[in-house]
Amino acid sequence: MRSLQKHLRGVGLLLRLCSTMATFLVLTLLTLSSVSSPVQAEIFTSIGQMTDLIFAERELVQSLKEYIEAEELKLEAVKSWANKLDMLTHASTSDPEGFLAHPVNAYKLMKRLNTEWSDLESLVLQDPSDGFISNMSVHRQYFPDEEDEKGAAKALLRLQDTYKLDSESFSKGKLPGVRYNAELTVDDCFDMGKLAYNENDHYHSVLWMQQALRQMDSGEDAKTAKADILDYLSYSVYQMGDLPRAIELTRRLVAIDPSHQRAGANLRYFERLLSKELRDRGRSQQEPADERPIQLDTYERPKDYLPEREVYEALCRGEGVKMTPKRRSRLFCRYQDGNRNPRLLLKPMKEEDEWDSPHIVRFLDALSDEEIEKIKELAKPNLARATVRDPNTGVLTVAHYRVSKSAWLEGEDDPVIARVNQRIEDVTGLSVNTAELLQVANYGVGGQYEPHYDFSRKDEPDAFKSLGTGNRVATFLNYMSDVEAGGATVFPDFGAAIWPRKGTAVFWYNLFRSGEGDYRTRHAACPVLVGSKWVSNKWIHERGQEFRRPCGLTEGDRS
């Protein structure tokens, strides 16, 4: 892309010159063609004046050469861009999901379609090319917009936090389980840092501006100016409370660009602040700037709205799982025939205990590969940003803490859906007649669902009132893909982490037999680090279970 941008700048200058010369040419030709009166003819018979036309013609020839050169440069830029994209799309289209499984590839796809293709369109528009432009117009309606590009960048920041990835490893594409090499350039890192800066997220701005500076200092070419990187970096470091380092970075900026007004003012301000701090502490010597590179642990990550953030993210990394040997000894596997259900007698379902209390089980071979592909085929045309129910209004709305796309399928859509619904009823022993439709969800780059309850709490009694089927008594979750890295289902309250395995399903009760909610079942879908996570779930409601799971006598009755 850098070569394209250099070409664009050169072509732009040449085209502006050509435009000026073309205007001059038109005016000259109009003048020549208007020689009709004797007076005008007499003027142009003057050799002295005709020599001006000689020089004008020379300039016109030169401008014509420059126009040809500009066209050749433009064509060369387009060719270079097409060749690069030809190689890239050959790799990406051979395995789209595998290619997009790498979050950097997904981010750069968003960036290319939102920004870089527009640059190419502008280049081609300078000399209208109807076929290309009409094709662009048709496809543009499907291109990601600026918000999509921002969302992809925020997803990378989310992954960085959750899985404790340092910016350098992330930038070089060093992620677990990746099949495609993908790297972030200086300009990509700068854009990431700038996005964080504009969101007042100085913590991530520091990390990515530092990485942009590191790659630039190592000799990588970039369209971004070092002064711009230092400008953002120094102020963000100041916002993180590191005055000595902010002063050092600002001095570097002033050395590069002495006329930078904001840098000079900031430097004086930072030095006054540091002097005051040192005086207040009874010291006169200025503290030296920390020479260590800025890493994840250099500054403390700001706290946010989620109280169990650290526990949740640790479980996503596979840390802090509280499966002790004693607890593991209480886990078993068995064949499940659904209390001698006729459909399961000849081929019972294989069932494994995932957790003892609350009891979570995993069913093996819950879906065949053919069924999975059919469900995905049915869902793909209807995928839309997943929603959550607002506890205050009961209205479904999108939320930043749930990042996925979902679709709802009913038994009438296809025999496969009817068969899956029946299977869920058979293995759980619960009626699905009052259950919600089968929800299919796809988690892409950084896709997640932060800790939440599936059931409605006492402070939101009307959450499912419109359904008329009571609360969500149980959750049945099908895993329809393997995930190379990340994407676990975790329960922060009791320290469980359940990893996706294609074709399996997990099941748990959200309510005690008394109908009271089991608050231990607060769970989360961890961000997908590498891969594409497909799941489908069935939320089973209370109505219709009266004789299948009778009420208990006490509030905490679990038996």
Coordinates of C-alpha atoms in Angstrom, one line a residue:
M1 CA 0.0 0.0 0.0
R2 CA 2.9 2.4 0.7
S3 CA 4.1 2.1 -2.9
L4 CA 0.5 2.8 -4.1
Q5 CA 0.4 5.9 -1.8
K6 CA 3.8 7.1 -3.1
H7 CA 2.5 6.7 -6.7
L8 CA -0.7 8.5 -5.8
R9 CA 1.2 11.5 -4.4
G10 CA 3.5 11.6 -7.5
V11 CA 0.5 11.1 -9.9
G12 CA -1.4 13.8 -8.0
L13 CA 1.3 16.4 -8.5
L14 CA 1.7 15.5 -12.2
L15 CA -2.0 15.6 -12.8
R16 CA -2.3 19.0 -11.2
L17 CA 0.5 20.3 -13.5
C18 CA -1.2 18.6 -16.4
S19 CA -4.4 20.3 -15.5
T20 CA -2.8 23.7 -15.5
M21 CA -1.0 23.1 -18.8
A22 CA -4.2 21.7 -20.4
T23 CA -6.0 24.8 -19.4
F24 CA -3.3 26.9 -21.0
L25 CA -3.4 24.7 -24.1
V26 CA -7.1 25.1 -24.5
L27 CA -6.9 28.9 -24.1
T28 CA -4.1 29.0 -26.7
L29 CA -5.9 26.9 -29.2
L30 CA -9.0 29.0 -28.7
T31 CA -7.0 32.1 -29.4
L32 CA -5.4 30.6 -32.5
S33 CA -8.7 29.3 -33.8
S34 CA -10.3 32.8 -33.3
V35 CA -7.8 34.6 -35.6
S36 CA -10.2 36.0 -38.2
S37 CA -9.8 39.7 -38.2
P38 CA -7.0 41.4 -40.1
V39 CA -5.8 43.0 -36.9
Q40 CA -5.4 39.7 -35.2
A41 CA -3.7 38.1 -38.2
E42 CA -1.3 41.0 -38.4
I43 CA -0.3 40.5 -34.8
F44 CA 0.5 36.9 -35.3
T45 CA 2.7 37.6 -38.3
S46 CA 5.1 39.2 -35.9
I47 CA 8.1 36.9 -35.5
G48 CA 8.7 38.2 -32.0
Q49 CA 5.2 37.3 -31.0
M50 CA 5.3 34.1 -32.8
T51 CA 8.3 33.0 -30.9
D52 CA 6.1 33.1 -27.8
L53 CA 4.0 30.4 -29.5
I54 CA 7.1 28.4 -30.1
F55 CA 7.8 28.4 -26.4
A56 CA 4.1 27.8 -25.7
E57 CA 4.2 24.7 -28.0
R58 CA 7.3 23.5 -26.3
E59 CA 5.6 23.7 -22.9
L60 CA 2.6 22.0 -24.4
V61 CA 4.8 19.1 -25.7
Q62 CA 6.4 18.9 -22.2
S63 CA 3.0 18.9 -20.5
L64 CA 1.9 16.1 -23.0
K65 CA 4.9 14.1 -22.0
E66 CA 4.2 14.6 -18.3
Y67 CA 0.6 13.6 -18.9
I68 CA 1.8 10.4 -20.6
E69 CA 4.2 9.8 -17.8
A70 CA 1.4 10.4 -15.2
E71 CA -0.8 7.9 -17.0
E72 CA 2.0 5.4 -17.1
L73 CA 2.7 5.9 -13.4
K74 CA -1.0 5.5 -12.6
L75 CA -1.2 2.4 -14.7
E76 CA 1.9 1.0 -13.0
A77 CA 0.4 1.8 -9.6
V78 CA -2.8 0.0 -10.5
K79 CA -0.9 -3.0 -11.9
S80 CA 1.2 -3.2 -8.7
W81 CA -1.9 -3.0 -6.5
A82 CA -3.7 -5.6 -8.7
N83 CA -0.8 -8.0 -8.6
K84 CA -0.5 -7.8 -4.8
L85 CA -4.2 -8.2 -4.3
D86 CA -4.3 -11.1 -6.8
M87 CA -1.8 -13.0 -4.6
L88 CA -3.7 -12.1 -1.4
T89 CA -7.1 -13.0 -2.7
H90 CA -5.8 -16.3 -4.1
A91 CA -4.7 -17.2 -0.5
S92 CA -7.8 -15.8 1.2
T93 CA -10.4 -17.3 -1.2
S94 CA -8.9 -20.8 -1.0
D95 CA -9.8 -20.9 2.7
P96 CA -11.9 -17.8 3.7
E97 CA -12.7 -18.8 7.3
G98 CA -9.1 -20.0 7.9
F99 CA -7.7 -16.8 6.4
L100 CA -10.1 -14.6 8.5
A101 CA -9.4 -16.7 11.6
H102 CA -6.3 -14.6 12.0
P103 CA -7.6 -11.3 13.6
V104 CA -4.9 -9.2 11.8
N105 CA -6.1 -10.5 8.4
A106 CA -9.7 -9.6 9.4
Y107 CA -8.7 -6.1 10.5
K108 CA -6.7 -5.4 7.4
L109 CA -9.5 -6.6 5.2
M110 CA -11.8 -4.0 6.9
K111 CA -9.1 -1.4 6.5
R112 CA -8.5 -2.2 2.8
L113 CA -12.1 -2.2 1.8
N114 CA -12.9 1.0 3.8
T115 CA -9.9 3.1 3.0
E116 CA -7.4 1.7 0.5
W117 CA -9.9 0.7 -2.3
S118 CA -11.3 4.2 -2.0
D119 CA -7.8 5.6 -2.8
L120 CA -7.6 3.3 -5.8
E121 CA -11.1 4.5 -6.9
S122 CA -10.0 8.1 -6.7
L123 CA -6.9 7.3 -8.8
V124 CA -8.9 5.7 -11.5
L125 CA -11.5 8.4 -11.4
Q126 CA -8.9 10.9 -12.5
D127 CA -9.3 9.3 -15.9
P128 CA -12.8 7.9 -15.9
S129 CA -13.0 4.2 -16.4
D130 CA -16.6 3.3 -16.7
G131 CA -16.3 -0.5 -16.3
F132 CA -14.3 -0.3 -13.1
I133 CA -16.3 2.5 -11.5
S134 CA -19.7 0.8 -12.2
N135 CA -18.3 -2.4 -10.7
M136 CA -17.1 -0.4 -7.7
S137 CA -20.5 1.2 -7.3
V138 CA -22.2 -2.2 -7.3
H139 CA -19.9 -3.6 -4.7
R140 CA -19.5 -0.5 -2.6
Q141 CA -22.9 -1.1 -0.9
Y142 CA -21.4 -4.2 0.7
F143 CA -18.2 -2.6 1.8
P144 CA -17.5 -2.1 5.5
D145 CA -17.7 1.5 6.6
E146 CA -15.6 3.5 9.1
E147 CA -17.5 2.1 12.1
D148 CA -16.7 -1.4 10.9
E149 CA -13.0 -0.6 10.6
K150 CA -13.1 0.9 14.1
G151 CA -14.8 -2.2 15.4
A152 CA -12.2 -4.4 13.9
A153 CA -9.4 -2.3 15.5
K154 CA -11.2 -2.4 18.9
A155 CA -11.4 -6.1 18.6
L156 CA -7.6 -6.3 18.3
L157 CA -7.3 -4.2 21.4
R158 CA -9.8 -6.5 23.2
L159 CA -7.7 -9.6 22.2
Q160 CA -4.5 -7.9 23.3
D161 CA -6.0 -7.3 26.8
T162 CA -7.7 -10.7 27.2
Y163 CA -4.8 -12.8 26.1
K164 CA -2.0 -10.5 27.3
L165 CA -0.4 -10.1 23.9
D166 CA 2.4 -7.7 23.6
S167 CA 2.1 -5.3 20.7
E168 CA 5.3 -6.5 19.0
S169 CA 4.2 -10.1 18.9
F170 CA 0.7 -9.1 17.7
S171 CA 2.2 -6.8 15.0
K172 CA 4.4 -9.6 13.7
G173 CA 1.4 -12.0 13.6
K174 CA 2.9 -14.3 16.3
L175 CA -0.4 -15.9 17.5
P176 CA -1.1 -19.5 18.5
G177 CA -2.5 -21.8 15.9
V178 CA -2.2 -19.3 12.9
R179 CA -2.0 -20.7 9.4
Y180 CA -1.4 -17.4 7.5
N181 CA 1.3 -14.9 8.0
A182 CA -0.1 -11.4 8.6
E183 CA 1.8 -8.4 9.9
L184 CA 0.9 -4.8 10.9
T185 CA 2.8 -2.0 9.3
V186 CA 3.9 1.2 11.0
D187 CA 0.9 2.9 9.5
D188 CA -1.4 0.2 10.8
C189 CA 0.1 0.5 14.3
F190 CA -0.3 4.3 14.2
D191 CA -3.9 4.0 13.1
M192 CA -4.6 1.6 16.0
G193 CA -3.0 4.0 18.5
K194 CA -4.8 7.0 17.0
L195 CA -8.1 5.2 17.3
A196 CA -7.4 4.5 21.0
Y197 CA -6.3 8.1 21.5
N198 CA -9.5 9.4 20.0
E199 CA -11.5 7.2 22.4
N200 CA -9.5 8.7 25.3
D201 CA -7.9 5.3 25.7
H202 CA -4.4 6.4 26.4
Y203 CA -3.3 3.0 27.7
H204 CA -3.7 1.4 24.3
S205 CA -2.6 4.5 22.5
V206 CA 0.8 4.3 24.3
L207 CA 1.2 0.6 23.4
W208 CA 0.5 1.0 19.7
M209 CA 2.2 4.3 19.2
Q210 CA 5.3 2.8 20.9
Q211 CA 5.1 -0.2 18.5
A212 CA 4.8 2.1 15.5
L213 CA 7.9 4.0 16.7
R214 CA 9.8 0.8 17.3
Q215 CA 9.1 -0.4 13.8
M216 CA 10.0 2.9 12.3
D217 CA 13.2 3.1 14.2
S218 CA 14.1 -0.3 12.9
G219 CA 14.0 1.1 9.3
E220 CA 10.5 0.3 8.1
D221 CA 9.1 2.7 5.6
A222 CA 5.9 4.5 6.4
K223 CA 3.7 7.4 5.2
T224 CA 3.2 8.4 8.8
A225 CA 5.7 11.1 10.0
K226 CA 7.8 10.2 13.1
A227 CA 6.8 13.6 14.5
D228 CA 3.1 12.6 14.5
I229 CA 3.9 9.3 16.3
L230 CA 5.9 11.2 19.0
D231 CA 3.2 13.8 19.3
Y232 CA 0.5 11.2 20.2
L233 CA 2.8 9.0 22.2
S234 CA 4.3 11.8 24.4
Y235 CA 0.9 13.1 25.3
S236 CA -0.6 9.7 26.0
V237 CA 2.4 8.8 28.2
Y238 CA 1.8 12.1 30.1
Q239 CA -1.9 11.0 30.5
M240 CA -0.6 7.7 32.0
G241 CA 1.3 9.8 34.6
D242 CA 4.8 9.1 33.4
L243 CA 6.2 12.7 33.3
P244 CA 9.9 11.8 32.9
R245 CA 9.2 9.7 29.8
A246 CA 6.8 12.2 28.4
I247 CA 9.5 14.9 28.7
E248 CA 12.0 12.7 26.9
L249 CA 9.6 11.8 24.1
T250 CA 8.6 15.5 23.7
R251 CA 12.3 16.5 23.5
R252 CA 12.7 14.0 20.7
L253 CA 9.8 15.5 18.9
V254 CA 11.2 19.1 19.3
A255 CA 14.6 17.9 18.0
I256 CA 12.8 16.5 14.8
D257 CA 10.5 19.5 14.4
P258 CA 11.7 22.6 16.3
S259 CA 8.8 24.6 14.9
H260 CA 6.2 22.3 16.3
Q261 CA 4.2 24.8 18.5
R262 CA 2.3 22.3 20.6
A263 CA 5.4 20.2 21.3
G264 CA 7.3 23.3 22.6
A265 CA 4.4 24.3 24.8
N266 CA 3.9 20.8 26.1
L267 CA 7.6 20.4 26.9
R268 CA 7.6 23.6 29.0
Y269 CA 4.4 22.5 30.7
F270 CA 5.7 19.0 31.5
E271 CA 9.0 20.3 32.8
R272 CA 7.1 22.7 35.2
L273 CA 4.9 19.9 36.4
L274 CA 7.9 17.6 37.1
S275 CA 9.8 20.4 38.9
K276 CA 6.8 21.0 41.1
E277 CA 6.4 17.3 41.9
L278 CA 10.1 17.1 42.8
R279 CA 9.9 20.2 45.0
D280 CA 6.9 18.8 46.7
R281 CA 8.8 15.6 47.5
G282 CA 11.8 17.6 48.6
R283 CA 14.0 16.7 45.7
S284 CA 15.8 18.9 43.2
Q285 CA 17.2 16.4 40.7
Q286 CA 15.1 15.5 37.7
E287 CA 14.1 11.9 37.5
P288 CA 15.6 10.1 34.5
A289 CA 13.2 8.6 31.9
D290 CA 12.6 4.9 32.1
E291 CA 14.8 3.3 29.4
R292 CA 12.9 0.1 29.3
P293 CA 10.5 -0.3 26.2
I294 CA 6.9 0.3 26.9
Q295 CA 5.2 -3.1 27.4
L296 CA 1.8 -4.4 28.7
D297 CA 3.0 -4.2 32.3
T298 CA 4.6 -0.8 32.1
Y299 CA 1.4 1.0 33.1
E300 CA -1.6 -0.2 35.0
R301 CA -4.5 -0.9 32.7
P302 CA -7.5 1.3 33.8
K303 CA -10.4 -0.4 35.5
D304 CA -13.7 -0.7 33.7
Y305 CA -17.4 -1.5 34.4
L306 CA -16.9 -5.3 34.7
P307 CA -16.2 -6.3 38.3
E308 CA -14.9 -9.8 37.5
R309 CA -12.8 -8.6 34.5
E310 CA -9.5 -10.1 35.7
V311 CA -11.0 -13.5 36.7
Y312 CA -13.0 -13.7 33.4
E313 CA -9.9 -12.9 31.3
A314 CA -7.7 -15.3 33.2
L315 CA -10.1 -18.1 32.6
C316 CA -10.2 -17.2 28.9
R317 CA -6.4 -17.8 28.9
G318 CA -6.8 -21.1 30.7
E319 CA -5.6 -19.7 34.0
G320 CA -7.3 -20.0 37.4
V321 CA -9.5 -23.0 36.4
K322 CA -10.6 -24.5 39.8
M323 CA -10.8 -28.1 38.7
T324 CA -9.1 -29.8 41.7
P325 CA -8.2 -33.6 41.8
K326 CA -11.0 -34.1 44.3
R327 CA -13.6 -32.4 42.0
R328 CA -12.3 -34.3 39.0
S329 CA -12.8 -37.6 40.8
R330 CA -16.5 -36.8 40.9
L331 CA -16.8 -36.5 37.1
F332 CA -17.9 -39.4 35.0
C333 CA -18.9 -40.4 31.4
R334 CA -21.9 -42.4 30.5
Y335 CA -24.3 -43.4 27.7
Q336 CA -27.5 -41.3 27.8
D337 CA -30.7 -43.0 26.6
G338 CA -33.1 -40.3 27.8
N339 CA -34.8 -42.7 30.3
R340 CA -35.2 -45.3 27.6
N341 CA -36.3 -42.9 24.9
P342 CA -37.1 -45.0 21.8
R343 CA -35.0 -42.7 19.6
L344 CA -32.0 -43.3 21.9
L345 CA -32.2 -47.0 22.7
L346 CA -30.2 -48.2 19.7
K347 CA -27.9 -45.2 19.6
P348 CA -27.6 -43.6 23.0
M349 CA -25.8 -40.2 23.3
K350 CA -22.4 -40.2 24.8
E351 CA -22.3 -37.8 27.9
E352 CA -19.4 -36.5 29.9
D353 CA -19.4 -34.5 33.1
E354 CA -17.7 -31.1 32.7
W355 CA -18.4 -29.8 36.2
D356 CA -19.9 -31.2 39.3
S357 CA -21.7 -28.3 40.9
P358 CA -23.5 -26.7 39.2
H359 CA -23.8 -29.8 37.1
I360 CA -22.6 -29.1 33.5
V361 CA -22.5 -32.0 31.0
R362 CA -21.1 -32.3 27.5
F363 CA -22.8 -34.5 24.8
L364 CA -20.5 -36.0 22.2
D365 CA -21.6 -36.4 18.6
A366 CA -24.5 -34.1 19.2
L367 CA -24.4 -32.8 15.6
S368 CA -23.0 -34.4 12.5
D369 CA -20.8 -32.5 10.0
E370 CA -23.6 -32.6 7.5
E371 CA -26.1 -31.1 10.0
I372 CA -23.6 -28.4 11.0
E373 CA -23.1 -27.3 7.4
K374 CA -26.8 -27.3 6.7
I375 CA -27.5 -25.1 9.8
K376 CA -24.7 -22.7 8.8
E377 CA -26.2 -22.6 5.2
L378 CA -29.6 -21.7 6.6
A379 CA -28.3 -19.1 9.0
K380 CA -25.8 -17.2 6.8
P381 CA -28.3 -15.2 4.8
N382 CA -30.0 -14.0 8.0
L383 CA -27.0 -13.3 10.2
A384 CA -27.3 -9.9 11.9
R385 CA -25.6 -8.2 14.8
A386 CA -26.6 -10.2 18.0
T387 CA -28.9 -8.4 20.4
V388 CA -29.4 -8.5 24.2
R389 CA -32.6 -7.8 26.1
D390 CA -32.5 -4.4 27.9
P391 CA -33.5 -5.2 31.5
N392 CA -35.3 -1.9 31.9
T393 CA -37.4 -1.9 28.8
G394 CA -37.4 -5.5 27.8
V395 CA -36.5 -4.4 24.2
L396 CA -33.8 -6.3 22.2
T397 CA -30.8 -4.0 21.4
V398 CA -27.2 -4.4 20.4
A399 CA -24.5 -4.0 23.1
H400 CA -20.8 -3.5 23.1
Y401 CA -20.3 -6.4 25.4
R402 CA -21.8 -8.9 22.9
V403 CA -19.9 -9.0 19.6
S404 CA -21.3 -11.6 17.3
K405 CA -23.8 -12.1 14.5
S406 CA -26.8 -14.4 15.0
A407 CA -29.8 -15.8 13.2
W408 CA -32.9 -17.6 14.5
L409 CA -34.1 -20.8 12.9
E410 CA -37.4 -22.7 13.5
G411 CA -38.3 -26.3 12.9
E412 CA -40.4 -25.4 9.8
D413 CA -37.3 -24.0 8.1
D414 CA -35.8 -27.4 7.4
P415 CA -36.1 -31.0 8.5
V416 CA -32.5 -30.7 10.0
I417 CA -33.7 -28.0 12.5
A418 CA -36.7 -30.1 13.5
R419 CA -34.4 -33.1 14.0
V420 CA -32.0 -31.1 16.1
N421 CA -34.9 -29.7 18.3
Q422 CA -36.2 -33.3 18.8
R423 CA -32.7 -34.5 19.7
I424 CA -32.4 -31.7 22.4
E425 CA -35.7 -32.8 23.9
D426 CA -34.7 -36.5 23.9
V427 CA -31.3 -36.1 25.6
T428 CA -32.4 -33.4 28.2
G429 CA -35.9 -34.9 28.9
L430 CA -37.3 -31.4 28.7
S431 CA -40.0 -30.1 26.4
V432 CA -38.8 -27.8 23.6
N433 CA -42.4 -26.8 22.6
T434 CA -42.0 -23.7 24.7
A435 CA -38.3 -23.1 24.0
E436 CA -37.0 -20.2 22.0
L437 CA -36.0 -20.8 18.4
L438 CA -32.6 -22.3 17.7
Q439 CA -30.2 -19.3 17.7
V440 CA -27.1 -19.6 15.5
A441 CA -24.2 -17.3 16.3
N442 CA -20.9 -16.7 14.6
Y443 CA -18.1 -15.0 16.5
G444 CA -15.5 -13.4 14.2
V445 CA -12.5 -11.3 15.0
G446 CA -12.5 -10.7 18.7
G447 CA -16.1 -12.0 19.0
Q448 CA -17.2 -12.3 22.6
Y449 CA -20.1 -12.2 25.0
E450 CA -19.0 -10.8 28.4
P451 CA -20.3 -12.4 31.7
H452 CA -24.1 -12.5 31.8
Y453 CA -27.0 -14.6 33.0
D454 CA -29.2 -16.5 30.6
F455 CA -32.2 -16.3 33.0
S456 CA -34.1 -13.1 34.1
R457 CA -33.3 -11.9 37.6
K458 CA -35.7 -10.5 40.2
D459 CA -34.9 -6.9 39.1
E460 CA -36.1 -7.7 35.6
P461 CA -39.3 -9.8 36.2
D462 CA -40.8 -8.8 32.8
A463 CA -37.9 -9.9 30.6
F464 CA -39.7 -12.8 29.1
K465 CA -43.3 -11.7 29.8
S466 CA -44.2 -11.3 26.2
L467 CA -43.2 -15.0 25.5
G468 CA -45.6 -16.3 28.1
T469 CA -43.4 -19.3 28.8
G470 CA -41.8 -18.4 32.0
N471 CA -38.1 -18.0 32.7
R472 CA -35.2 -19.8 31.0
V473 CA -34.8 -23.0 32.9
A474 CA -31.9 -24.4 31.0
T475 CA -29.3 -23.7 28.2
F476 CA -28.3 -26.2 25.5
L477 CA -25.2 -25.0 23.6
N478 CA -24.0 -26.7 20.4
Y479 CA -20.4 -26.1 19.3
M480 CA -20.4 -26.2 15.5
S481 CA -16.7 -25.5 14.9
D482 CA -13.3 -26.0 16.5
V483 CA -11.5 -22.8 17.5
E484 CA -7.7 -22.6 17.0
A485 CA -7.3 -20.2 20.0
G486 CA -9.6 -18.5 22.5
G487 CA -13.4 -18.8 22.4
A488 CA -13.9 -20.7 25.6
T489 CA -17.2 -20.7 27.6
V490 CA -16.2 -19.7 31.1
F491 CA -18.0 -19.4 34.4
P492 CA -16.1 -16.8 36.6
D493 CA -18.1 -17.6 39.8
F494 CA -16.7 -21.1 40.2
G495 CA -13.7 -21.0 37.9
A496 CA -14.8 -23.3 35.0
A497 CA -13.6 -23.1 31.4
I498 CA -15.2 -25.2 28.7
W499 CA -13.5 -25.3 25.3
P500 CA -15.3 -25.6 22.0
R501 CA -15.2 -29.0 20.3
K502 CA -16.9 -29.3 17.0
G503 CA -20.0 -31.5 17.1
T504 CA -20.3 -31.5 20.9
A505 CA -22.9 -29.7 23.0
V506 CA -22.9 -28.6 26.7
F507 CA -26.0 -28.3 28.9
W508 CA -26.8 -26.8 32.3
Y509 CA -29.7 -25.6 34.3
N510 CA -30.1 -21.9 35.0
L511 CA -32.8 -22.3 37.7
F512 CA -33.1 -24.4 40.8
R513 CA -36.0 -26.7 41.0
S514 CA -37.7 -24.1 43.1
G515 CA -37.7 -21.7 40.1
E516 CA -35.1 -19.5 41.8
G517 CA -32.1 -18.4 39.6
D518 CA -28.8 -20.1 40.1
Y519 CA -26.5 -17.1 40.2
R520 CA -23.4 -19.3 39.9
T521 CA -24.3 -19.8 36.2
R522 CA -23.1 -16.3 35.2
H523 CA -21.0 -17.1 32.2
A524 CA -19.2 -15.6 29.2
A525 CA -18.1 -16.4 25.7
C526 CA -14.4 -15.5 25.5
P527 CA -13.1 -13.5 22.6
V528 CA -12.0 -15.6 19.6
L529 CA -8.3 -15.1 19.2
V530 CA -7.7 -17.2 16.1
G531 CA -10.5 -18.9 14.3
S532 CA -14.2 -18.6 13.5
K533 CA -16.5 -19.8 16.2
W534 CA -19.9 -21.1 15.2
V535 CA -22.4 -22.1 17.9
S536 CA -26.1 -22.7 18.1
N537 CA -28.1 -22.6 21.3
K538 CA -31.6 -23.5 22.6
W539 CA -33.0 -21.7 25.6
I540 CA -35.5 -23.9 27.2
H541 CA -38.3 -22.3 29.3
E542 CA -40.2 -23.3 32.4
R543 CA -43.6 -23.9 30.8
G544 CA -44.1 -27.5 29.8
Q545 CA -41.6 -28.8 32.3
E546 CA -44.0 -29.2 35.2
F547 CA -44.0 -33.0 35.0
R548 CA -40.6 -33.4 33.5
R549 CA -38.7 -31.4 36.1
P550 CA -41.1 -31.0 39.1
C551 CA -40.6 -28.2 41.6
G552 CA -38.5 -28.6 44.7
L553 CA -39.6 -27.9 48.2
T554 CA -36.8 -25.5 49.2
E555 CA -35.3 -22.4 47.5
G556 CA -32.0 -24.1 46.8
D557 CA -33.3 -27.6 45.9
R558 CA -31.1 -28.9 43.1
S559 CA -32.0 -32.5 43.1

